[in-house]
PDB file of C-alpha atoms in Angstrom:
ATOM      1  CA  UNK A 677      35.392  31.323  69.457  1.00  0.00           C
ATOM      2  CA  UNK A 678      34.261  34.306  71.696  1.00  0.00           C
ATOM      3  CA  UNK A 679      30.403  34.105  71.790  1.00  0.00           C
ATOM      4  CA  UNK A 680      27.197  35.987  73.148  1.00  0.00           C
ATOM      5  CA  UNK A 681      26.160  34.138  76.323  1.00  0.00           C
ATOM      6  CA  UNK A 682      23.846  34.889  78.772  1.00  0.00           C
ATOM      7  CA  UNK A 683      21.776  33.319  81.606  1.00  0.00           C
ATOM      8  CA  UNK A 684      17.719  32.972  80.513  1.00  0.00           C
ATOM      9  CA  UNK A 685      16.795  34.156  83.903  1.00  0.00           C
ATOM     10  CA  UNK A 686      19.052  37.620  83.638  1.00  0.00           C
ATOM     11  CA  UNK A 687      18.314  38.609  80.951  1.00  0.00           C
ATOM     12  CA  UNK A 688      19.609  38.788  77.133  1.00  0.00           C
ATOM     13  CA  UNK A 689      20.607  42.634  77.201  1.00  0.00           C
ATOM     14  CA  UNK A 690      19.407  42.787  73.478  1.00  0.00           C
ATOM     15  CA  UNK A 691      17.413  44.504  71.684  1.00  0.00           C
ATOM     16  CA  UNK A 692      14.857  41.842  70.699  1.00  0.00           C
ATOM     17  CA  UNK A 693      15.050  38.475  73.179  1.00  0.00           C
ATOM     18  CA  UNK A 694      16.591  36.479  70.744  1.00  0.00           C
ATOM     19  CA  UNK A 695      14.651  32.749  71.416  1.00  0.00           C
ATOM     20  CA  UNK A 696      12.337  32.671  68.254  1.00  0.00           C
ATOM     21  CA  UNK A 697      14.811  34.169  65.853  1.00  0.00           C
ATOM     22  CA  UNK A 698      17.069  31.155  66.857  1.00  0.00           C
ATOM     23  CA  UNK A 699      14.268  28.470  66.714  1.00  0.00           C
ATOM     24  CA  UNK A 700      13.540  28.204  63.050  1.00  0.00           C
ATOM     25  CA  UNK A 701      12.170  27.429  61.050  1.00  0.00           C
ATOM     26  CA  UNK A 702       8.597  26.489  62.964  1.00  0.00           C
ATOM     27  CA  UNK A 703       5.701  25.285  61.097  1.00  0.00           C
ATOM     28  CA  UNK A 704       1.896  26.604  62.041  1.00  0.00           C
ATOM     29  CA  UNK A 705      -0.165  24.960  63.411  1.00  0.00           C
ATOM     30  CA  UNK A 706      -3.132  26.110  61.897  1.00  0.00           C
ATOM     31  CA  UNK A 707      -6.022  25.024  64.731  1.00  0.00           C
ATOM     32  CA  UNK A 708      -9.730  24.721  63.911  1.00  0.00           C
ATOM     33  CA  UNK A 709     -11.596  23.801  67.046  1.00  0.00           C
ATOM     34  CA  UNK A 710     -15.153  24.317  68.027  1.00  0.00           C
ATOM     35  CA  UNK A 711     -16.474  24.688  71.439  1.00  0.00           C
ATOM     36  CA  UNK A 712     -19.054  22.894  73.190  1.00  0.00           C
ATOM     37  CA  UNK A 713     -21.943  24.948  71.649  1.00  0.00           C
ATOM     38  CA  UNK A 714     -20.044  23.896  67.335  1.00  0.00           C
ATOM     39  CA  UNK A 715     -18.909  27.392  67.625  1.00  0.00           C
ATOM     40  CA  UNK A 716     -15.674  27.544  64.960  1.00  0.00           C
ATOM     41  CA  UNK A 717     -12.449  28.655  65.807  1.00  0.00           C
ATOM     42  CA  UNK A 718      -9.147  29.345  64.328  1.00  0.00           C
ATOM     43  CA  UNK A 719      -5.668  30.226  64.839  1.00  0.00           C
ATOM     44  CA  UNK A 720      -2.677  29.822  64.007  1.00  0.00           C
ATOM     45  CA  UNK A 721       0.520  28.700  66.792  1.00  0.00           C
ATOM     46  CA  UNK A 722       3.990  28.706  65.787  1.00  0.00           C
ATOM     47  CA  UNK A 723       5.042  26.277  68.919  1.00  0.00           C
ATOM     48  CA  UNK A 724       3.690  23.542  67.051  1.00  0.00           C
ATOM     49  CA  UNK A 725       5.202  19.956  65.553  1.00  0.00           C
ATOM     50  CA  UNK A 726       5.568  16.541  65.400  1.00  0.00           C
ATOM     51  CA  UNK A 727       6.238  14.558  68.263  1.00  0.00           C
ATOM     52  CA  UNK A 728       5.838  10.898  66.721  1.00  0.00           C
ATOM     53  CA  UNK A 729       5.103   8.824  63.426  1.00  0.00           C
ATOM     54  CA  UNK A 730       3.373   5.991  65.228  1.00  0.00           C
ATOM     55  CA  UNK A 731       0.804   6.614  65.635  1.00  0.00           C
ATOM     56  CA  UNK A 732       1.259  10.232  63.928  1.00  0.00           C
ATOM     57  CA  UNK A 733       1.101  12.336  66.760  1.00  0.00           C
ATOM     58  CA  UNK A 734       1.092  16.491  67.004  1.00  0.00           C
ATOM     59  CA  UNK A 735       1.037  18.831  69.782  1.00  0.00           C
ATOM     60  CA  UNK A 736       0.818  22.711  69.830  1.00  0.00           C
ATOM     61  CA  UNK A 737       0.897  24.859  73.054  1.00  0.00           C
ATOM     62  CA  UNK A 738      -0.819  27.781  73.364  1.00  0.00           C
ATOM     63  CA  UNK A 739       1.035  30.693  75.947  1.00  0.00           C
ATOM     64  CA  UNK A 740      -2.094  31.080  77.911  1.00  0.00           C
ATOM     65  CA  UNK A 741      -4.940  28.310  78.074  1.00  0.00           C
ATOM     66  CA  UNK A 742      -6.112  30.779  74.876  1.00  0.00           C
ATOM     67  CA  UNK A 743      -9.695  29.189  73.121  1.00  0.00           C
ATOM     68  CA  UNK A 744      -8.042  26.886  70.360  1.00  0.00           C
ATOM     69  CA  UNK A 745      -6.383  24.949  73.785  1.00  0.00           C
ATOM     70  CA  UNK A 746      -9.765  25.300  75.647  1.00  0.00           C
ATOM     71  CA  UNK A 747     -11.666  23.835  72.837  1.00  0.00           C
ATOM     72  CA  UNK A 748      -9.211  21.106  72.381  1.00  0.00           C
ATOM     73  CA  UNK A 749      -9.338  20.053  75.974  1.00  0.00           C
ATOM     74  CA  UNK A 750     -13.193  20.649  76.375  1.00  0.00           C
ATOM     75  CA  UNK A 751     -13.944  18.510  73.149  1.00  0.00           C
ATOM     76  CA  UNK A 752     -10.883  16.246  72.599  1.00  0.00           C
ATOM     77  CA  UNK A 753     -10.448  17.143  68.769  1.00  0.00           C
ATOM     78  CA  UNK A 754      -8.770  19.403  66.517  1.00  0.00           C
ATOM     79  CA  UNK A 755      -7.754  19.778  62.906  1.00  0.00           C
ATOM     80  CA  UNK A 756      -4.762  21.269  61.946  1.00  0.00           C
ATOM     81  CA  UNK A 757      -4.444  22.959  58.186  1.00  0.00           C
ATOM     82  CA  UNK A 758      -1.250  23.369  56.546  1.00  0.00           C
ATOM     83  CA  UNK A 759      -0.914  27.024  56.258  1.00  0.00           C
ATOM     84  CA  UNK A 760       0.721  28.142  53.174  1.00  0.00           C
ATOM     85  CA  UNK A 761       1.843  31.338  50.976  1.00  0.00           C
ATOM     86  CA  UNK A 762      -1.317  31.204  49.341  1.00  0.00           C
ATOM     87  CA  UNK A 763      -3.168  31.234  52.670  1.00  0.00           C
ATOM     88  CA  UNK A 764      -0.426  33.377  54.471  1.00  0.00           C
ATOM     89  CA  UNK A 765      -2.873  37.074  54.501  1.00  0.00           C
ATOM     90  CA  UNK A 766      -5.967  34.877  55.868  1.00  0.00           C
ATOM     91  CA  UNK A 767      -3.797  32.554  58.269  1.00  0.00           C
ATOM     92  CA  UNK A 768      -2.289  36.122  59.157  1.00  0.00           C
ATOM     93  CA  UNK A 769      -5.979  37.382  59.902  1.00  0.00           C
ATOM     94  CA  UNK A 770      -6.887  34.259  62.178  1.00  0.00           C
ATOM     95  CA  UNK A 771      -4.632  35.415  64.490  1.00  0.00           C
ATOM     96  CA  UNK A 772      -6.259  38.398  65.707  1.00  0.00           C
ATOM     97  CA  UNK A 773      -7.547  38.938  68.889  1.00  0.00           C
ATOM     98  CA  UNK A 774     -11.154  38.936  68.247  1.00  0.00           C
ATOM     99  CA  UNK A 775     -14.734  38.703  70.843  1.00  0.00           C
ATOM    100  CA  UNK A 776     -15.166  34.918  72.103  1.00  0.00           C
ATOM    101  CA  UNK A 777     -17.363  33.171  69.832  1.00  0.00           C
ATOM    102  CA  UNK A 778     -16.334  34.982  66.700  1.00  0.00           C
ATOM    103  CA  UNK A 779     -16.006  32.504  63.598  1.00  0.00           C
ATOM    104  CA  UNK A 780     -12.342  33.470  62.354  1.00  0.00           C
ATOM    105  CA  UNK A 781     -12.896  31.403  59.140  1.00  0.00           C
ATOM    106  CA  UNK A 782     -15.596  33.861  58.189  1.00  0.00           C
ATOM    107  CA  UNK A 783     -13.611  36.868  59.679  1.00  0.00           C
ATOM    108  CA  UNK A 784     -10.581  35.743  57.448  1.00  0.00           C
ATOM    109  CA  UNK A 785     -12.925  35.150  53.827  1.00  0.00           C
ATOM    110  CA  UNK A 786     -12.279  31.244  54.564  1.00  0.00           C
ATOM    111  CA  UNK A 787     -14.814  28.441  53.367  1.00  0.00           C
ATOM    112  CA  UNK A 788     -14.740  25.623  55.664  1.00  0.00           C
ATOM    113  CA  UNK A 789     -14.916  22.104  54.931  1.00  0.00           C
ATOM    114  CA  UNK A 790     -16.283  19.204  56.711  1.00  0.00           C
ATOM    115  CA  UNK A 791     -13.614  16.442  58.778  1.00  0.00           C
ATOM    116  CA  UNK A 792     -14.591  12.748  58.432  1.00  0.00           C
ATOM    117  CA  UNK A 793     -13.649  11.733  61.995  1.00  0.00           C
ATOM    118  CA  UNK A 794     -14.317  15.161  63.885  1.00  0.00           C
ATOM    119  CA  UNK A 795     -16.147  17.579  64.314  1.00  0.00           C
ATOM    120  CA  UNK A 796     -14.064  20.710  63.679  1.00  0.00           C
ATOM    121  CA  UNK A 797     -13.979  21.447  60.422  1.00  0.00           C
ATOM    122  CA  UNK A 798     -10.842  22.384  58.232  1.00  0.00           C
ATOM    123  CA  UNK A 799      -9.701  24.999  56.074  1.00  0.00           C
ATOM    124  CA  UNK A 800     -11.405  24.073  52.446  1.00  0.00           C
ATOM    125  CA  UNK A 801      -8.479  25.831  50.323  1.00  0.00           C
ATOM    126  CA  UNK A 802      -5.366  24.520  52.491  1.00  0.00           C
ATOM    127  CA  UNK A 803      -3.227  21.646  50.781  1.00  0.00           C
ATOM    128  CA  UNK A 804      -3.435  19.247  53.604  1.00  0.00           C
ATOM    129  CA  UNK A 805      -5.010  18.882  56.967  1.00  0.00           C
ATOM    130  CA  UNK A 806      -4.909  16.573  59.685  1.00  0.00           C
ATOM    131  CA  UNK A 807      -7.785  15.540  61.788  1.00  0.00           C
ATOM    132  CA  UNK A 808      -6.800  14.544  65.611  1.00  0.00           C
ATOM    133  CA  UNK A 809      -8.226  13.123  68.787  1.00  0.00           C
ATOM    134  CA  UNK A 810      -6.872  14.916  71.797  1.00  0.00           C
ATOM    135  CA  UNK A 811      -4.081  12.681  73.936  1.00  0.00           C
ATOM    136  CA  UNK A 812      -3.283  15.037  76.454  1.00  0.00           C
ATOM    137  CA  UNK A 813      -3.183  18.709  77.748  1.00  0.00           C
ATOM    138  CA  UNK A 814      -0.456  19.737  79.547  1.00  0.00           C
ATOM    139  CA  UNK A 815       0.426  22.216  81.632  1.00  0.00           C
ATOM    140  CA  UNK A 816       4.313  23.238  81.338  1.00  0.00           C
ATOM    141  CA  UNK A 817       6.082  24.228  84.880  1.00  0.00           C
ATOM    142  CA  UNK A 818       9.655  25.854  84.738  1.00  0.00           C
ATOM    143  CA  UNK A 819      12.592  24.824  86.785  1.00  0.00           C
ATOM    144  CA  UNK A 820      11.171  25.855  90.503  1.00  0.00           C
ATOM    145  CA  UNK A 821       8.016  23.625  89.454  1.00  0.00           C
ATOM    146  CA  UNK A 822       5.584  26.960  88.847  1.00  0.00           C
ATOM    147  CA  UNK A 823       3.251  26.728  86.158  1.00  0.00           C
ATOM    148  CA  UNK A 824       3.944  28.826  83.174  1.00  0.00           C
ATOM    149  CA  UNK A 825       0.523  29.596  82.059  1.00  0.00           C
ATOM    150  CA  UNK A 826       1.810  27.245  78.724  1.00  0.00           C
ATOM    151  CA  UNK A 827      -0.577  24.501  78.163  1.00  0.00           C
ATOM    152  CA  UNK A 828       0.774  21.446  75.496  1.00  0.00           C
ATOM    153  CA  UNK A 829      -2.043  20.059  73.913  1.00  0.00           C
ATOM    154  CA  UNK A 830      -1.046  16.927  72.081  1.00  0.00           C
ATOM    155  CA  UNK A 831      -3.212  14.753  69.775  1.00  0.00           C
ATOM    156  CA  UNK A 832      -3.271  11.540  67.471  1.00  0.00           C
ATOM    157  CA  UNK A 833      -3.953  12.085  63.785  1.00  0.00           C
ATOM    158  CA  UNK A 834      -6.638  10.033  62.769  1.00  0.00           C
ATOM    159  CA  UNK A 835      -7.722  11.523  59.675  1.00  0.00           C
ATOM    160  CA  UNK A 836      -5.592  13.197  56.799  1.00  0.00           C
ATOM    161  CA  UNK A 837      -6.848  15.078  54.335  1.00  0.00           C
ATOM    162  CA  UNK A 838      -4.625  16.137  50.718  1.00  0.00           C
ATOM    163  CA  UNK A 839      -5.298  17.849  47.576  1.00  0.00           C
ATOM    164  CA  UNK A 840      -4.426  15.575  45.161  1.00  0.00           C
ATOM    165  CA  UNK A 841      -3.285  18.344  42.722  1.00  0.00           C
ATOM    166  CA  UNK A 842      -0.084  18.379  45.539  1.00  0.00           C
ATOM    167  CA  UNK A 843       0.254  14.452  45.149  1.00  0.00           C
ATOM    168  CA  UNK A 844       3.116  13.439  42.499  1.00  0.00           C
ATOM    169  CA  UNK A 845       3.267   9.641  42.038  1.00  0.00           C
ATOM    170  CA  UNK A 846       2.412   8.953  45.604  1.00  0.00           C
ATOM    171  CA  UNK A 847       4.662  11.606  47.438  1.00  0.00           C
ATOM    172  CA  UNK A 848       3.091  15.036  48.712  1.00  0.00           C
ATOM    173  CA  UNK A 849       4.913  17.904  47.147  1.00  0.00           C
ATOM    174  CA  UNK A 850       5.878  19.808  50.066  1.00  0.00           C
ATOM    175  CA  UNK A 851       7.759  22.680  47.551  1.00  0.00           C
ATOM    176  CA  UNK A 852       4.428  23.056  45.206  1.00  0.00           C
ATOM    177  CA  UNK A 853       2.321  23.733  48.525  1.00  0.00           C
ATOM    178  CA  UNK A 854       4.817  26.444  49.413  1.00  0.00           C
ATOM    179  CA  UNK A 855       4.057  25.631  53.259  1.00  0.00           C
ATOM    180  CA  UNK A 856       4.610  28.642  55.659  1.00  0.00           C
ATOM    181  CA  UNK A 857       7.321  29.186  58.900  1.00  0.00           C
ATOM    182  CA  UNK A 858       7.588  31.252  61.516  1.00  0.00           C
ATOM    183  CA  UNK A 859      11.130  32.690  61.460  1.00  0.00           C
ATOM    184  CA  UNK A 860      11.870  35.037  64.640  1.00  0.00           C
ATOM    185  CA  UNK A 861      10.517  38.832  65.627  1.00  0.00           C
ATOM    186  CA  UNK A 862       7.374  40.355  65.211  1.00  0.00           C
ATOM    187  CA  UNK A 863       6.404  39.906  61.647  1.00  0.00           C
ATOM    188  CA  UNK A 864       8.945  37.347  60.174  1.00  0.00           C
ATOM    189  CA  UNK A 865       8.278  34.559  57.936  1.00  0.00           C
ATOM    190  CA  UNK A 866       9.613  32.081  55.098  1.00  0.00           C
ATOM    191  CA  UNK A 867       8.543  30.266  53.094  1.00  0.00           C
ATOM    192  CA  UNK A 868       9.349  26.211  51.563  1.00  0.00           C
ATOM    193  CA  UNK A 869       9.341  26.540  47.958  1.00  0.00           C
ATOM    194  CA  UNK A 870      12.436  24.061  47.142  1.00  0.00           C
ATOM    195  CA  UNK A 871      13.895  21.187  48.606  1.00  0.00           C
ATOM    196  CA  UNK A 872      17.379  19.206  48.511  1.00  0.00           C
ATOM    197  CA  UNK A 873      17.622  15.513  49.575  1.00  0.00           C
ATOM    198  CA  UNK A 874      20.677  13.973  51.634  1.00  0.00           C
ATOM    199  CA  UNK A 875      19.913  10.316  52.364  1.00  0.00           C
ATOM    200  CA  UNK A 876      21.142   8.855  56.309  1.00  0.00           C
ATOM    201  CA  UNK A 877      24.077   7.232  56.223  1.00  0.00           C
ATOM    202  CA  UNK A 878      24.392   3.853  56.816  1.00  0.00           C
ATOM    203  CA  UNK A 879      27.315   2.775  58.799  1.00  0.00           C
TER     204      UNK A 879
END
């Protein structure tokens, strides 16, 4: 089979680079932070995901050491809400580029809700969200061992949070949340409203 190839460093010669349409779905990480003087932030990363069960841990990297990295590394916590259909136009709203120090809960319409373990607080309406301690913050370096500008901030859950109206018989109804993913270009998104099981084999 004949396919489209090309070298990263020349160049795609498409019209839209390609790279996030391919890698999807991604969940959002949906950050609240606060900085050293409790101011709240959020926003909303789509490199963001689970990098071990245990302990649970998460990471999201931010293309620029942007304030919801800063915080994290300043602080060593962070709180990340699953953002769903329901909370899609106010997730959608966190994401703006607004003056340091501006509370993007309040921008968005969002009441906030106090974390047990941290001090960021989390997004009252979401489904789930998962309170973390800070592990490390990374900076990523390419091939030729230059920095990036990427920073990988990964943390241990220590706190979860669910709405038990999405618990059925001890299982979290991922479908009934309707949980949000990035899915490519500019403005593209899905969403998880069904499920289908297949079961590892065993050999």
């Amino acid at each position: 089979m004949t396919t489209h190839f090309y070298e990263t460093a020349r160049g795609h010669g498409l019209r839209h680079d390609p790279f996030k349409a391919i890698l999807v779905p991604r969940p959002i990480g949906w950050i609240s932070t606060v900085d050293a003087g409790g101011r709240v932030n959020l926003a909303p990363y789509s490199f963001f995901g689970g990098f071990s069960s245990r302990p649970p841990i998460v990471g999201f990297s931010s293309e620029g050491l942007k304030d919801s990295a800063r915080n994290a590394a300043a602080t060593g916590e962070f709180v990340c809400n699953l953002a769903t259909r329901d909370l899609a136009e106010a997730m959608n709203l966190t994401s703006a580029a607004l003056p340091p120090g501006t509370d993007e809960m309040e921008f968005a319409g969002l009441e906030s809700a106090p974390s047990t373990l941290v001090r960021p607080p989390r997004v009252a309406a979401t489904p789930a969200a998962m309170e973390c301690r800070v592990l490390q913050v990374i900076a990523l370096k390419d091939l030729e061992g230059q920095e990036t500008g990427a920073h990988l901030v990964l943390g241990q859950v220590v706190g979860v949070h669910i709405d038990p109206a999405y618990l059925r018989d001890g299982i979290f109804d991922t479908a009934a949340a309707r949980p949000i993913a990035r899915c490519g270009y500019r403005g593209d998104y899905a969403t998880v409203e069904s499920l289908f099981e297949m079961v590892r084999p065993v050999v």
